Structures are given as C-alpha cells and as structure tokens.
Amino acid sequence: MLDRASRALFHFLAQSTVLKKAASRYGMRRPGSFARRFIAGETVEEAIEAVRALEARHLRHTLDLLGESVTSLDRAAVATRQYLDLLNAVVDAGIERNISLKLTQLGLDVDTATAVDNLRKILERAEPAGFFVRVDMEGSAHTEATIDIFETLWQHGSRQIGIVLQSALRRSELDLQRVNALGARVRLVKGAYREPGAIAYQQKAEVDAAYARMLKVLLTDGRYPAIATHDPAMIDLAREWARDHQVAADRFEFQMLYGVRRDLQASLVAAGYQVRVYVPFGREWFPYFMRRLGERPANLMFVLRAVVGERPHPGSRL
Ligand SMILES: Cc1cc2nc3c(=O)[nH]c(=O)nc-3n(C[C@H](O)[C@H](O)[C@H](O)COP(=O)(O)OP(=O)(O)OC[C@H]3O[C@@H](n4cnc5c(N)ncnc54)[C@H](O)[C@@H]3O)c2cc1C
C-alpha cells in the first residue's frame, strides 16, 4: 500500500517543473550534492570516471545516457548523436563496451520508424565495435512496440542486443517465452512504472512471486540472463536455484543500480558472482532520480540530509 502511495506521490512530483528546475540546479552541483548518490555525473567524462571506480571494485557496468520521452524528432536526433559520441568515448577510454538506452529517447513517442532508424544507426556503430546494447523497458504503453522492434532487429541479424522484462506486468511471463524462443538475453526487473491493475500486479507479493517464477525459467532456459534486483530474497533464490540446477556462476549475472546496495554488490563479487552496475549519467536525470526516490522513501532522508548539509551560496534561493 505504502509502496503504491509513495510511487504515486513521486510520480506526481516528477511532473513538477518548479521542482525539476530547483533540483536540476542544485542536485549535481558539487561532489556531495544529493543526486550524485544515484547519478554518475552530467558528462561522459564523469561517467567514465565512475566506471573506472567500479572496475577497481571488480564490478561491471552498463552506461545509460539519461533522457526519455522526447517530444520532437530533433531531440531524438540529438540523443542519437550523443549515443554515437558515447560509443567513441567508451572505446577511447578502453572500458568495457556495454550501454543501455530507451526507445522513447530515440523518438518512439513521435515516430516509430524514426526511432528504429536511430537505433539502427547506433547498432551499426556499436555492434562491429563489440558493444552489448540493452534496450531498457519503459511504461506499459511502450511494451508491445519495444518487444516488436527488438524482435525485428533480432530477426535481421542483431545479436548483441538484449531486452528487459518487468515481472509486475501480467503479460511478461508470455513475453519471456517469446524472447527465450529467440535465444535473446533478458534483464529481469520488477518494474519501475506505475501501472493499472488490469495489466499489472498491484501487490508486492504478487510482483515478487512472478519475479521468482521468471527467474527460475531464465536461469534454466534463458541465455545469460541478468537478475536485476536489490531484493535479498530474490538474490538468495537465484543463488539457490542456480546451485541446485548446476547453473554455473558465469552463465548469468546480477545487476544493480548505481548507488543502491553497494554493500550487496561487493558481497556478491566477493562470493564469486558477476555483478553489473547500471550507471546513469547526463543532464536529464530528474525523472530517473524521482523513480528511485519513489521506490524507497528512506532515500528521501538521505537527500534531505545532503540538502541541509550543503551550505547555500549567498543569494541562493532553493
Ligand atoms: C540494473 C537495473 C536495470 C533496471 N532497468 C529497468 C528497466 O529497464 N525498466 C524498468 O521498469 N525498471 C528497471 N529497473 C528498476 C526495477 O524495475 C525496480 O524498480 C528497482 O530495481 C527496485 O526493485 P527491486 O527489484 O530492487 O526490489 P524492491 O522490492 O523494490 O526492493 C527490495 C529492496 O531493495 C532495496 N532498494 C530497492 N530500490 C532501492 C532504491 N531506489 N534505493 C535504495 N534501496 C533500494 C531496498 O532495500 C528494498 O527493500 C532496473 C533495475 C536495475 C537494478
């Protein structure tokens, strides 16, 4: 109940332009600013620096240039160019070649064909350079289109792409069969979006139960699945299931978000598991940040402490 209410509240606040303006101005200003706990920085250089720090702790990464739901083809073209620049920067930096992206950032809400074209442009450069490209899953209005586009690209020969399925959606277990039939890589998540009861489980216990069922199918039949969660119960289940079904630790990976449960990330690495951290960066961090707050209201205390801890400059009006 609280879970739903808090998501709804933060979803509502995420629409506030005043809050967005204030947060954008102060959230990333200094090394200790509140949004930096969850966002690696606003520039590619900062993101690469964050990745190097993760690599030093034997963590893998996937880089995500923040920005979603663009409303013009010009913005989609800009995002595409930024992703192409990101590919170059990653190659130059010599770090692992792994990115995540959202189709609405490439124009899906404006024109599907253009979004697909933009994705193709990115893949044309990414695939020969050995990148793995994960297509994130967005709200349910985009589920069918995202899977369709993914399937089409797969059928046209793209093999270094992966998709995300959300256990919160009632349809996802069928989608899992569809994606497993392709032999494609799945990142399994619970789902970050507020969805209606007709299409999504509303109780945490139901979402968790679906996650557990999908996790087992993926570990047994999936291709190098990513178990993306911070939930210790799901992580323990994955470890037990893998052990009992002789799924070696190099046949799947755990994934977590930048700044979330860093203790758990480290203990899994120490136990011999592969852990990949989702590293978001860029100027458009507000909606992502608000989703993280909505998932765990305790994060709000962390943010408030950081805000209070920041001494305002004379004349500042936050
Ligand atoms: C690598 C990765 C990629 C993702 N990609 C997508 C995607 O493409 N599409 C999508 O819809 N969702 C995505 N998500 C988000 C996901 O759907 C969930 O919203 C998010 O992971 C929280 O769910 P949980 O599985 O951690 O479990 P929950 O049941 O929400 O939380 C379990 C425990 O994890 C900890 N925790 C969870 N969230 C936080 C937080 N924000 N801050 C601090 N602690 C926290 C708490 O201890 C909590 O008790 C992604 C998540 C990860 C880890």
XYZ file of C-alpha atoms and ligand atoms in Angstrom:
371
model
C 0.000 0.000 0.000
C 2.694 2.400 1.141
C 4.715 1.253 -1.821
C 1.961 2.241 -4.263
C 1.232 5.514 -2.476
C 4.872 6.557 -2.466
C 5.302 5.695 -6.145
C 2.175 7.701 -6.951
C 3.432 10.681 -4.931
C 6.845 10.713 -6.582
C 5.275 10.147 -9.983
C 3.167 13.243 -9.331
C 6.148 15.260 -8.078
C 8.171 14.198 -11.103
C 5.751 16.255 -13.249
C 6.549 19.422 -11.312
C 8.558 21.825 -13.421
C 9.351 24.010 -10.398
C 10.813 21.071 -8.507
C 12.657 19.931 -11.603
C 14.208 23.350 -12.083
C 15.305 23.625 -8.472
C 16.619 20.066 -8.350
C 18.444 20.398 -11.653
C 20.146 23.496 -10.402
C 21.362 22.072 -7.107
C 21.256 18.282 -7.308
C 24.573 17.730 -9.075
C 26.342 20.962 -8.236
C 29.140 19.599 -6.088
C 30.714 16.212 -5.351
C 28.436 15.788 -2.293
C 25.242 17.090 -3.920
C 22.188 14.920 -3.333
C 21.616 13.461 -6.787
C 25.202 12.258 -7.124
C 24.481 9.247 -4.979
C 22.373 7.792 -7.830
C 23.627 9.641 -10.919
C 27.241 9.261 -12.014
C 27.521 12.828 -13.312
C 26.288 15.081 -16.060
C 29.137 14.476 -18.512
C 30.612 11.450 -20.282
C 33.932 12.117 -18.554
C 32.331 11.917 -15.113
C 30.514 8.723 -16.086
C 33.740 7.114 -17.288
C 35.445 8.105 -14.063
C 32.611 6.426 -12.120
C 33.024 3.299 -14.260
C 36.731 3.169 -13.505
C 35.947 3.291 -9.790
C 33.518 0.393 -10.248
C 36.050 -1.590 -12.249
C 38.544 -1.147 -9.422
C 35.973 -2.944 -7.229
C 35.588 -5.727 -9.846
C 32.135 -4.521 -10.833
C 30.966 -4.411 -14.444
C 28.818 -1.627 -15.818
C 26.288 -0.576 -18.369
C 26.251 3.118 -19.225
C 22.944 4.891 -19.664
C 22.727 8.383 -21.078
C 19.674 9.778 -19.305
C 16.809 11.268 -21.277
C 13.434 9.807 -22.149
C 10.087 10.616 -23.712
C 11.468 13.133 -26.203
C 8.723 15.034 -27.986
C 10.428 16.034 -31.230
C 12.472 14.319 -33.902
C 15.168 16.957 -33.435
C 15.598 15.926 -29.798
C 15.683 12.287 -30.869
C 18.404 13.078 -33.408
C 20.410 14.880 -30.727
C 20.092 11.879 -28.396
C 21.218 9.556 -31.187
C 24.290 11.696 -31.848
C 25.037 11.770 -28.136
C 24.888 7.993 -28.027
C 27.256 7.769 -31.007
C 29.640 10.110 -29.171
C 29.308 7.936 -26.082
C 30.363 4.875 -28.096
C 33.508 6.708 -29.230
C 34.286 7.881 -25.712
C 33.922 4.358 -24.300
C 36.223 2.943 -26.985
C 38.790 5.681 -26.345
C 38.622 5.082 -22.587
C 39.243 1.361 -23.021
C 36.469 0.374 -20.606
C 34.004 -2.476 -21.164
C 31.637 -1.822 -24.067
C 28.144 -2.025 -22.673
C 25.332 0.533 -22.926
C 21.627 0.782 -22.130
C 19.132 3.008 -23.918
C 15.464 3.858 -24.074
C 13.438 3.881 -27.280
C 11.428 6.966 -26.293
C 14.742 8.801 -26.101
C 15.250 7.903 -29.757
C 11.803 9.197 -30.720
C 9.366 6.303 -30.157
C 6.612 8.645 -28.947
C 6.951 10.807 -32.055
C 7.539 8.385 -34.899
C 8.258 4.662 -34.597
C 10.129 4.374 -37.894
C 12.482 7.193 -36.944
C 13.144 5.638 -33.535
C 14.019 2.337 -35.225
C 16.265 4.168 -37.692
C 18.028 5.910 -34.833
C 18.536 2.625 -33.032
C 19.910 1.085 -36.219
C 22.410 3.950 -36.533
C 23.630 3.228 -33.031
C 23.808 -0.527 -33.638
C 25.680 -0.066 -36.913
C 28.487 1.513 -34.981
C 28.100 -0.399 -31.715
C 27.956 -3.973 -32.957
C 31.181 -4.069 -35.018
C 32.948 -2.412 -32.078
C 31.821 -5.257 -29.805
C 29.288 -3.377 -27.695
C 26.370 -5.007 -25.989
C 23.273 -2.802 -26.240
C 20.441 -3.256 -23.755
C 17.069 -1.798 -24.698
C 15.511 -0.690 -21.411
C 11.813 -1.297 -20.838
C 9.609 1.737 -20.221
C 5.962 2.166 -19.215
C 3.347 -0.289 -20.482
C 2.290 1.969 -23.355
C 5.620 1.011 -24.946
C 5.916 -2.670 -24.048
C 4.492 -4.129 -27.255
C 6.388 -1.725 -29.524
C 9.643 -2.311 -27.666
C 9.377 -6.092 -27.958
C 8.291 -5.873 -31.617
C 11.212 -3.637 -32.530
C 13.603 -5.833 -30.607
C 12.297 -8.956 -32.341
C 12.566 -7.346 -35.783
C 16.152 -6.289 -35.187
C 16.967 -9.756 -33.903
C 15.450 -11.341 -36.985
C 17.548 -9.013 -39.109
C 20.685 -10.382 -37.511
C 21.404 -8.190 -34.486
C 22.798 -10.451 -31.792
C 24.485 -8.052 -29.414
C 21.221 -6.682 -28.139
C 19.192 -7.563 -25.083
C 15.820 -6.641 -23.680
C 14.207 -6.070 -20.276
C 11.081 -7.727 -18.891
C 9.126 -6.480 -15.864
C 7.618 -9.069 -13.516
C 4.961 -6.524 -12.470
C 3.220 -6.834 -15.840
C 0.792 -9.725 -16.144
C 1.870 -10.289 -19.760
C 5.558 -10.722 -19.003
C 5.619 -14.477 -18.483
C 4.295 -14.914 -22.021
C 6.769 -12.328 -23.301
C 9.503 -14.327 -21.643
C 8.563 -17.372 -23.709
C 8.656 -15.198 -26.827
C 12.110 -13.777 -26.032
C 13.512 -17.128 -24.888
C 12.371 -18.634 -28.196
C 14.642 -16.115 -29.936
C 17.538 -17.024 -27.659
C 17.980 -13.382 -26.647
C 19.355 -12.064 -23.396
C 16.849 -10.789 -20.823
C 17.316 -8.432 -17.912
C 14.642 -9.321 -15.382
C 13.325 -6.430 -13.255
C 10.261 -5.901 -11.100
C 9.246 -2.744 -12.997
C 9.693 0.901 -12.131
C 6.468 2.357 -13.546
C 3.053 2.882 -12.013
C 0.661 0.657 -13.948
C -3.097 -0.039 -13.684
C -4.449 -3.201 -12.048
C -5.901 -4.523 -15.295
C -2.432 -5.138 -16.687
C -0.127 -5.176 -13.673
C 0.067 -6.837 -10.280
C -0.625 -4.318 -7.554
C 0.645 -6.217 -4.522
C 4.354 -6.512 -3.872
C 3.889 -10.197 -3.009
C 2.411 -10.851 -6.462
C 5.202 -8.965 -8.231
C 7.765 -10.913 -6.214
C 6.074 -14.241 -6.929
C 6.106 -13.509 -10.670
C 9.735 -12.414 -10.405
C 10.592 -15.711 -8.713
C 8.831 -17.757 -11.412
C 10.512 -15.844 -14.233
C 13.888 -16.002 -12.543
C 13.727 -19.804 -12.445
C 12.722 -20.040 -16.125
C 15.511 -17.665 -17.093
C 18.213 -19.414 -15.110
C 17.214 -22.779 -16.541
C 16.292 -21.872 -20.142
C 17.490 -18.314 -20.726
C 20.649 -17.094 -22.384
C 22.970 -15.344 -19.951
C 20.142 -13.667 -18.011
C 20.605 -10.590 -15.857
C 18.915 -10.825 -12.476
C 18.437 -7.120 -11.831
C 17.256 -6.515 -8.293
C 18.386 -5.336 -4.869
C 15.970 -7.669 -3.139
C 17.974 -10.069 -0.955
C 15.173 -12.666 -1.115
C 15.308 -12.755 -4.941
C 19.092 -12.816 -4.922
C 19.150 -15.724 -2.477
C 16.589 -17.547 -4.582
C 18.716 -17.074 -7.715
C 21.782 -18.368 -5.920
C 19.935 -21.423 -4.580
C 18.233 -22.198 -7.871
C 21.497 -21.882 -9.797
C 23.278 -24.116 -7.301
C 20.542 -26.771 -7.293
C 20.276 -26.808 -11.105
C 24.002 -26.685 -11.837
C 23.884 -23.257 -13.447
C 27.470 -22.031 -13.204
C 28.113 -18.503 -11.895
C 29.450 -17.408 -15.301
C 26.131 -18.223 -17.034
C 24.217 -15.312 -15.526
C 24.844 -12.015 -13.802
C 23.335 -9.886 -11.112
C 22.626 -6.247 -11.897
C 22.024 -3.330 -9.568
C 21.628 0.394 -9.859
C 24.432 2.858 -9.281
C 24.480 3.932 -5.643
C 21.989 1.313 -4.447
C 23.019 -1.501 -2.066
C 26.724 -1.075 -2.689
C 27.311 -3.461 0.240
C 25.359 -6.191 -1.512
C 27.179 -5.519 -4.791
C 30.503 -6.025 -3.020
C 29.458 -9.155 -1.141
C 28.216 -10.827 -4.335
C 31.506 -10.072 -6.071
C 33.362 -11.480 -3.065
C 31.226 -14.628 -3.309
C 32.341 -15.100 -6.925
C 29.319 -13.735 -8.819
C 29.326 -11.344 -11.735
C 27.697 -8.042 -10.853
C 26.917 -5.285 -13.333
C 26.029 -1.781 -12.200
C 23.657 0.375 -14.223
C 25.423 3.733 -14.465
C 23.097 6.595 -15.446
C 24.532 9.970 -16.339
C 23.588 13.146 -18.179
C 21.711 16.346 -17.601
C 18.224 14.829 -17.881
C 18.405 12.962 -14.596
C 15.279 14.223 -12.825
C 12.666 11.563 -13.836
C 15.119 8.731 -13.154
C 16.015 10.250 -9.804
C 12.349 10.597 -8.811
C 11.668 6.945 -9.663
C 14.490 5.941 -7.292
C 13.032 8.080 -4.510
C 9.577 6.610 -5.075
C 10.944 3.084 -4.728
C 12.380 3.762 -1.335
C 11.124 6.738 0.651
C 14.102 6.262 3.027
C 16.176 7.710 0.177
C 14.346 10.966 0.741
C 16.001 11.264 4.167
C 19.345 10.758 2.502
C 18.522 13.536 0.033
C 17.249 15.888 2.742
C 20.387 15.347 4.817
C 22.532 16.131 1.779
C 20.492 19.261 1.007
C 20.661 20.503 4.597
C 24.372 19.675 4.649
C 25.017 21.901 1.652
C 25.769 25.436 2.676
C 23.805 27.699 0.348
C 25.714 30.374 -1.506
C 24.722 33.907 -0.620
C 21.685 34.735 -2.727
C 20.762 31.124 -3.367
C 17.000 30.554 -3.333
C 16.488 26.756 -3.028
C 20.260 -2.832 -13.400
C 18.824 -2.435 -13.356
C 18.188 -2.037 -14.512
C 16.841 -1.685 -14.483
N 16.192 -1.418 -15.658
C 14.859 -1.217 -15.639
C 14.119 -1.081 -16.829
O 14.650 -1.134 -17.941
N 12.785 -0.874 -16.735
C 12.146 -0.834 -15.522
O 10.918 -0.681 -15.483
N 12.830 -0.933 -14.382
C 14.151 -1.131 -14.400
N 14.827 -1.265 -13.218
C 14.161 -0.903 -11.934
C 13.373 -2.046 -11.358
O 12.234 -2.291 -12.136
C 12.930 -1.724 -9.922
O 12.118 -0.589 -9.959
C 14.061 -1.489 -8.956
O 15.127 -2.336 -9.211
C 13.586 -1.737 -7.496
O 13.154 -3.063 -7.370
P 13.969 -4.221 -6.621
O 13.981 -5.405 -7.513
O 15.296 -3.751 -6.201
O 13.068 -4.675 -5.415
P 12.199 -3.888 -4.321
O 11.248 -4.910 -3.793
O 11.651 -2.609 -4.854
O 13.279 -3.557 -3.231
C 13.948 -4.569 -2.494
C 14.979 -3.906 -1.602
O 15.982 -3.309 -2.429
C 16.414 -2.071 -1.887
N 16.082 -0.978 -2.860
C 15.269 -1.059 -3.908
N 15.219 0.113 -4.598
C 16.027 0.940 -3.919
C 16.402 2.289 -4.111
N 15.932 3.030 -5.132
N 17.253 2.838 -3.229
C 17.745 2.114 -2.188
N 17.419 0.825 -1.953
C 16.580 0.250 -2.802
C 15.696 -1.900 -0.582
O 16.496 -2.463 0.430
C 14.444 -2.727 -0.779
O 13.898 -3.149 0.422
C 16.153 -1.658 -13.235
C 16.791 -2.072 -12.076
C 18.093 -2.473 -12.116
C 18.736 -2.950 -10.849
